[in-house]
Tab-separated table of C-alpha atoms in Angstrom:
chain	number	residue	atom	x	y	z
A	1	MET	CA	132.776	75.405	96.763
A	2	GLU	CA	135.819	76.463	98.775
A	3	ALA	CA	135.081	77.494	102.364
A	4	PRO	CA	135.168	81.254	102.997
A	5	LEU	CA	138.422	82.738	104.255
A	6	LEU	CA	136.369	85.063	106.477
A	7	ARG	CA	132.950	84.198	107.852
A	8	VAL	CA	131.090	86.674	110.066
A	9	ASP	CA	127.770	85.559	111.541
A	10	ARG	CA	125.353	87.930	113.306
A	11	LEU	CA	128.087	90.075	114.815
A	12	VAL	CA	126.957	92.535	117.502
A	13	THR	CA	129.336	95.145	118.966
A	14	VAL	CA	128.022	97.392	121.732
A	15	PHE	CA	129.012	100.475	123.681
A	16	PRO	CA	127.531	101.515	127.046
A	17	SER	CA	125.150	104.462	127.255
A	18	ASP	CA	122.746	105.999	129.747
A	19	ARG	CA	120.067	103.744	128.239
A	20	GLY	CA	122.160	100.576	128.479
A	21	PRO	CA	124.294	98.844	125.833
A	22	VAL	CA	123.891	100.333	122.345
A	23	ALA	CA	124.675	98.203	119.280
A	24	VAL	CA	127.009	100.069	116.914
A	25	VAL	CA	127.349	96.900	114.818
A	26	ASP	CA	124.030	95.072	114.868
A	27	GLY	CA	123.699	91.570	113.463
A	28	VAL	CA	126.242	91.840	110.635
A	29	SER	CA	126.859	88.681	108.580
A	30	LEU	CA	129.500	88.621	105.846
A	31	GLU	CA	131.670	86.169	103.908
A	32	ILE	CA	134.869	86.709	101.905
A	33	ARG	CA	136.614	84.011	99.891
A	34	ALA	CA	140.314	83.750	99.077
A	35	GLY	CA	141.381	86.307	96.463
A	36	GLU	CA	138.045	88.139	96.546
A	37	VAL	CA	137.491	91.871	97.074
A	38	VAL	CA	134.361	92.699	99.063
A	39	ALA	CA	133.402	96.326	99.680
A	40	LEU	CA	131.535	97.479	102.790
A	41	VAL	CA	129.879	100.763	101.826
A	42	GLY	CA	127.943	103.423	103.705
A	43	GLU	CA	127.947	106.948	105.104
A	44	SER	CA	130.177	108.010	107.987
A	45	GLY	CA	128.792	106.779	111.287
A	46	CYS	CA	127.045	103.695	109.934
A	47	GLY	CA	129.387	101.198	111.664
A	48	LYS	CA	131.817	100.222	108.880
A	49	SER	CA	135.069	100.939	110.730
A	50	MET	CA	133.783	99.403	113.970
A	51	THR	CA	132.937	96.254	112.025
A	52	ALA	CA	136.538	96.135	110.785
A	53	LEU	CA	137.968	96.664	114.279
A	54	SER	CA	135.675	93.936	115.600
A	55	LEU	CA	137.113	91.438	113.113
A	56	LEU	CA	140.545	91.957	114.701
A	57	ARG	CA	139.199	92.167	118.255
A	58	LEU	CA	140.436	95.744	118.447
A	59	VAL	CA	137.197	97.371	119.636
A	60	PRO	CA	138.269	100.315	121.815
A	61	PRO	CA	137.018	100.119	125.425
A	62	PRO	CA	134.453	100.503	126.825
A	63	GLY	CA	133.052	98.885	123.674
A	64	ARG	CA	132.856	95.106	123.416
A	65	ILE	CA	131.716	92.341	121.100
A	66	ALA	CA	128.453	91.173	122.656
A	67	SER	CA	127.563	88.223	120.415
A	68	GLY	CA	128.087	86.579	117.043
A	69	ARG	CA	130.876	84.587	115.474
A	70	ILE	CA	133.991	85.524	113.498
A	71	GLU	CA	135.978	82.834	111.695
A	72	VAL	CA	139.235	83.437	109.812
A	73	ALA	CA	140.583	80.397	107.926
A	74	GLY	CA	138.331	78.228	110.079
A	75	GLU	CA	139.564	79.641	113.412
A	76	ASP	CA	137.072	81.069	115.899
A	77	VAL	CA	138.570	84.540	116.444
A	78	LEU	CA	136.462	85.298	119.500
A	79	ALA	CA	137.667	82.147	121.270
A	80	LEU	CA	141.403	82.615	120.616
A	81	PRO	CA	143.751	83.330	123.550
A	82	VAL	CA	145.762	86.537	123.288
A	83	SER	CA	148.942	84.770	122.114
A	84	ALA	CA	147.118	83.055	119.225
A	85	LEU	CA	145.267	86.269	118.394
A	86	ARG	CA	148.596	88.098	117.989
A	87	ARG	CA	149.744	85.423	115.527
A	88	LEU	CA	146.494	85.715	113.588
A	89	ARG	CA	146.844	89.487	113.268
A	90	GLY	CA	149.369	90.101	110.562
A	91	ARG	CA	149.717	86.501	109.365
A	92	GLN	CA	146.102	85.799	108.453
A	93	ILE	CA	144.482	89.223	108.557
A	94	ALA	CA	145.952	92.731	108.553
A	95	MET	CA	144.511	96.226	108.357
A	96	ILE	CA	145.346	99.531	106.711
A	97	PHE	CA	143.898	102.141	109.052
A	98	GLN	CA	142.359	105.473	108.113
A	99	GLU	CA	144.572	108.555	108.269
A	100	PRO	CA	148.117	107.198	107.833
A	101	GLY	CA	149.472	110.446	109.265
A	102	THR	CA	148.072	109.578	112.697
A	103	SER	CA	148.560	105.793	112.443
A	104	LEU	CA	152.340	105.967	112.009
A	105	ASN	CA	154.557	106.624	115.037
A	106	PRO	CA	156.042	110.121	114.522
A	107	VAL	CA	159.249	109.372	116.468
A	108	LEU	CA	160.230	106.209	114.557
A	109	THR	CA	161.457	106.022	110.981
A	110	ALA	CA	159.304	104.369	108.350
A	111	GLY	CA	161.826	101.556	107.999
A	112	ALA	CA	161.961	100.905	111.751
A	113	GLN	CA	158.172	100.600	111.962
A	114	VAL	CA	157.905	98.056	109.159
A	115	THR	CA	160.988	96.176	110.441
A	116	GLU	CA	159.277	95.865	113.812
A	117	ALA	CA	156.162	94.432	112.144
A	118	ILE	CA	158.260	91.748	110.409
A	119	ARG	CA	160.226	90.761	113.534
A	120	LEU	CA	157.018	90.553	115.551
A	121	HIS	CA	155.968	87.551	113.437
A	122	GLU	CA	159.268	86.032	112.284
A	123	ARG	CA	162.569	85.182	113.932
A	124	VAL	CA	164.893	87.031	111.592
A	125	SER	CA	167.825	89.339	112.216
A	126	ARG	CA	167.336	93.078	112.072
A	127	ALA	CA	169.505	93.207	108.933
A	128	ALA	CA	167.397	90.537	107.197
A	129	ALA	CA	164.210	92.320	108.220
A	130	ARG	CA	165.498	95.637	106.842
A	131	ALA	CA	166.318	93.926	103.549
A	132	ARG	CA	162.707	92.681	103.453
A	133	VAL	CA	161.494	96.219	104.120
A	134	VAL	CA	163.418	97.495	101.097
A	135	ALA	CA	161.718	94.820	98.977
A	136	LEU	CA	158.312	95.718	100.435
A	137	PHE	CA	158.838	99.432	99.812
A	138	GLU	CA	159.764	98.632	96.232
A	139	GLN	CA	156.712	96.367	95.898
A	140	VAL	CA	154.309	99.102	97.013
A	141	GLY	CA	155.866	101.684	94.698
A	142	ILE	CA	157.914	103.800	97.091
A	143	PRO	CA	160.712	105.491	95.081
A	144	ASP	CA	164.296	105.227	96.349
A	145	PRO	CA	163.259	102.585	98.915
A	146	ARG	CA	166.627	102.398	100.681
A	147	GLU	CA	166.623	106.131	101.322
A	148	ARG	CA	163.033	106.044	102.597
A	149	LEU	CA	163.995	103.531	105.308
A	150	ASP	CA	165.388	106.353	107.438
A	151	ALA	CA	162.672	108.906	106.698
A	152	TYR	CA	160.327	109.981	109.482
A	153	PRO	CA	156.567	110.196	108.780
A	154	HIS	CA	156.608	114.014	108.681
A	155	GLN	CA	159.140	113.812	105.834
A	156	LEU	CA	156.764	111.770	103.648
A	157	SER	CA	153.824	112.884	101.533
A	158	GLY	CA	150.320	111.581	102.226
A	159	GLY	CA	150.604	109.072	99.400
A	160	MET	CA	153.977	107.822	100.650
A	161	LYS	CA	152.628	107.436	104.193
A	162	GLN	CA	149.764	105.343	102.843
A	163	ARG	CA	152.231	103.157	100.931
A	164	VAL	CA	154.249	102.655	104.131
A	165	MET	CA	151.039	101.582	105.892
A	166	ILE	CA	150.334	99.104	103.101
A	167	ALA	CA	153.907	97.756	103.320
A	168	MET	CA	153.476	97.318	107.073
A	169	ALA	CA	150.194	95.459	106.554
A	170	LEU	CA	151.904	93.161	104.013
A	171	ALA	CA	154.909	92.483	106.275
A	172	ALA	CA	153.670	89.063	107.474
A	173	ARG	CA	152.066	88.155	104.115
A	174	PRO	CA	148.419	88.131	105.288
A	175	ARG	CA	145.708	86.242	103.413
A	176	LEU	CA	143.137	88.988	104.066
A	177	LEU	CA	143.755	92.742	103.999
A	178	ILE	CA	141.253	95.184	105.501
A	179	ALA	CA	141.550	98.573	103.799
A	180	ASP	CA	139.622	101.172	105.805
A	181	GLU	CA	138.964	104.215	103.581
A	182	PRO	CA	142.445	103.817	102.028
A	183	THR	CA	142.154	106.877	99.752
A	184	THR	CA	140.040	109.336	101.757
A	185	ALA	CA	142.778	111.815	102.719
A	186	LEU	CA	144.544	111.729	99.331
A	187	ASP	CA	144.186	113.837	96.221
A	188	VAL	CA	142.575	112.328	93.128
A	189	THR	CA	145.808	111.383	91.365
A	190	ILE	CA	147.230	109.603	94.423
A	191	GLN	CA	143.853	107.910	95.038
A	192	ALA	CA	144.060	106.320	91.597
A	193	GLN	CA	147.621	105.141	92.257
A	194	ILE	CA	146.688	103.528	95.605
A	195	LEU	CA	143.676	101.754	94.064
A	196	GLU	CA	145.839	100.442	91.239
A	197	LEU	CA	148.396	99.257	93.803
A	198	LEU	CA	145.731	97.337	95.760
A	199	HIS	CA	144.482	95.812	92.508
A	200	GLU	CA	148.012	94.681	91.594
A	201	LEU	CA	148.680	93.239	95.058
A	202	ARG	CA	145.447	91.289	94.935
A	203	ARG	CA	146.375	89.889	91.518
A	204	GLU	CA	150.015	89.100	92.370
A	205	LEU	CA	149.544	87.729	95.898
A	206	GLY	CA	146.057	86.206	95.630
A	207	MET	CA	145.141	88.249	98.685
A	208	ALA	CA	141.522	88.853	99.684
A	209	ILE	CA	140.535	92.435	100.527
A	210	LEU	CA	137.751	93.907	102.639
A	211	LEU	CA	137.454	97.437	101.240
A	212	ILE	CA	135.673	99.915	103.519
A	213	SER	CA	134.446	103.045	101.765
A	214	HIS	CA	131.691	105.623	101.448
A	215	ASP	CA	132.549	106.176	97.776
A	216	PHE	CA	130.981	104.022	95.064
A	217	GLY	CA	133.571	105.325	92.624
A	218	VAL	CA	136.300	103.609	94.678
A	219	VAL	CA	134.152	100.483	94.989
A	220	ASN	CA	133.590	100.339	91.236
A	221	ALA	CA	137.344	100.361	90.644
A	222	LEU	CA	138.146	97.377	92.841
A	223	ALA	CA	135.288	95.306	94.301
A	224	ASP	CA	133.852	91.945	93.231
A	225	ARG	CA	130.952	92.061	95.687
A	226	VAL	CA	129.390	94.864	97.710
A	227	ALA	CA	127.620	95.004	101.082
A	228	VAL	CA	125.802	98.270	101.834
A	229	MET	CA	125.620	99.235	105.510
A	230	TYR	CA	123.213	101.615	107.194
A	231	ALA	CA	122.830	102.367	110.917
A	232	GLY	CA	124.741	99.288	112.020
A	233	GLN	CA	123.055	96.816	109.658
A	234	ILE	CA	123.773	95.487	106.177
A	235	VAL	CA	120.740	96.428	104.061
A	236	GLU	CA	121.737	95.193	100.597
A	237	GLN	CA	124.407	92.939	99.162
A	238	GLY	CA	125.286	91.528	95.778
A	239	THR	CA	127.914	91.508	93.070
A	240	ARG	CA	129.306	94.858	91.981
A	241	PRO	CA	127.511	94.747	88.596
A	242	GLU	CA	124.222	93.874	90.328
A	243	LEU	CA	124.376	96.790	92.723
A	244	LEU	CA	125.635	99.321	90.202
A	245	ALA	CA	123.091	98.368	87.530
A	246	SER	CA	120.069	97.338	89.596
A	247	ALA	CA	120.307	98.534	93.198
A	248	ARG	CA	116.973	97.901	94.909
A	249	HIS	CA	117.250	99.325	98.414
A	250	PRO	CA	116.337	103.054	98.429
A	251	TYR	CA	119.474	103.819	100.437
A	252	THR	CA	121.779	102.118	97.913
A	253	ALA	CA	119.974	103.889	95.091
A	254	GLY	CA	120.444	107.214	96.892
A	255	LEU	CA	124.176	106.626	97.328
A	256	LEU	CA	124.500	105.855	93.621
A	257	ARG	CA	122.549	108.963	92.581
A	258	ALA	CA	124.944	111.034	94.691
A	259	MET	CA	127.977	109.869	92.675
A	260	PRO	CA	129.492	112.827	90.767
A	261	ALA	CA	130.037	110.552	87.764
A	262	ARG	CA	126.266	110.064	87.466
A	263	ALA	CA	125.357	113.742	87.759
A	264	VAL	CA	124.079	115.675	84.766
A	265	ARG	CA	126.515	118.462	83.956
A	266	GLY	CA	125.348	121.794	85.321
A	267	THR	CA	122.845	120.304	87.773
A	268	ARG	CA	123.047	119.983	91.551
A	269	LEU	CA	124.300	116.684	92.939
A	270	ALA	CA	121.552	114.454	94.316
A	271	GLU	CA	121.539	114.016	98.074
A	272	ILE	CA	119.842	111.843	100.673
A	273	PRO	CA	117.897	114.086	103.071
A	274	GLY	CA	118.616	113.829	106.783
A	275	THR	CA	121.471	112.029	108.535
A	276	VAL	CA	122.284	108.564	109.834
A	277	PRO	CA	120.578	108.241	113.259
A	278	SER	CA	122.866	107.884	116.262
A	279	PRO	CA	123.067	104.344	117.670
A	280	ALA	CA	121.287	105.487	120.848
A	281	ALA	CA	118.350	107.051	118.955
A	282	ARG	CA	117.531	104.720	116.087
A	283	PRO	CA	113.882	104.620	115.011
A	284	PRO	CA	111.856	101.407	115.351
A	285	GLY	CA	111.181	99.363	112.240
A	286	CYS	CA	113.314	100.103	109.205
A	287	ARG	CA	116.148	102.393	110.230
A	288	PHE	CA	116.071	104.216	106.890
A	289	ALA	CA	112.306	104.887	107.020
A	290	THR	CA	112.582	108.521	108.177
A	291	ARG	CA	114.749	109.364	105.125
A	292	CYS	CA	113.121	107.046	102.585
A	293	PRO	CA	110.920	108.305	99.708
A	294	LEU	CA	109.226	104.877	99.475
A	295	ALA	CA	108.324	104.470	103.163
A	296	PHE	CA	104.815	103.205	103.892
A	297	GLU	CA	102.885	101.778	106.837
A	298	PRO	CA	105.019	98.789	108.018
A	299	CYS	CA	108.346	100.622	107.603
A	300	ALA	CA	107.958	102.645	110.808
A	301	THR	CA	107.255	99.659	113.064
A	302	ILE	CA	108.556	96.404	111.552
A	303	ASP	CA	112.217	95.597	110.910
A	304	PRO	CA	112.354	94.292	107.311
A	305	ALA	CA	113.536	90.751	106.613
A	306	TRP	CA	115.867	89.784	103.778
A	307	THR	CA	114.325	89.485	100.313
A	308	ALA	CA	116.281	87.392	97.801
A	309	LEU	CA	116.574	89.018	94.378
A	310	GLY	CA	118.737	86.300	92.856
A	311	ALA	CA	121.416	83.814	93.779
A	312	THR	CA	123.829	86.533	94.933
A	313	HIS	CA	121.634	89.623	95.395
A	314	ALA	CA	119.413	90.374	98.413
A	315	THR	CA	118.031	93.373	100.290
A	316	ARG	CA	116.131	94.322	103.442
A	317	CYS	CA	113.234	96.507	102.307
A	318	HIS	CA	109.446	96.308	102.754
A	319	ALA	CA	108.856	98.166	99.487
A	320	VAL	CA	110.908	95.615	97.549
A	321	ALA	CA	109.288	92.683	99.342
A	322	GLU	CA	105.795	93.933	98.424
A	323	GLY	CA	106.652	94.872	94.836
A	324	ARG	CA	106.573	98.648	95.362
A	325	ALA	CA	110.190	99.155	94.281
């Protein structure tokens, strides 16, 4: 089998606190192969975005990557000097950040920002780079691409800003695209258009995608495999059909029950009681135990190990391991 394009092994990212370093990302392992879409799913605050930033070594200070290994196309990302890391960002791996309205520079035109991204990685003239930007804008579905070159972010709709961000991420033709909540701030119609665009880009370019989301509806539209994250850890992973049809971890099952598409008309949406614990106040044992309807004696004291449910499906749950779920 072909080696993974991305391999993450026991990644730990910490931030300082009054109690010492606190792990926001805690032992995450993940693989993505060329052309594959893997979704990282969970509630806000569970560590998804910090995992993505860690992959690019963009953890904001005073945070730091404390341990683990990240490989992209066989290169040890954590060992790369800054010059090599800059080449890797954009060429091998690129990211669409949340909230395009705040990610774009308000004092530069859309065309100037994408032109800059191209010239950062390639020795081409400004005119040649601008011609590439027109082609990129057309590729991501921006109407009247030549006119949009000179538009400032405030002159673009939310959907257009997101398309500019995608064009910028594609500027150096990366092999892996990280899409961090790419549709969160958009209305339903534009969400569908952006998801279809990502699907087309994956098919046309053979690009792998790490899709970060809290919405299983988005995941269902795009992902091949799914990793469910809770309180800094991955608690279940498998193919999309496996998780949608036979989720075993109580947290995954709760997220699926909360999908509007699964609600019975006229009834209240299901919800998971409580909130994700803060990294500095996580309970011992299983981190979901205080919210879990299946919790029993070992859950409060013992961190569950992985239980294999098949060749591609596994979960971390005492109830599953002992046949209670």
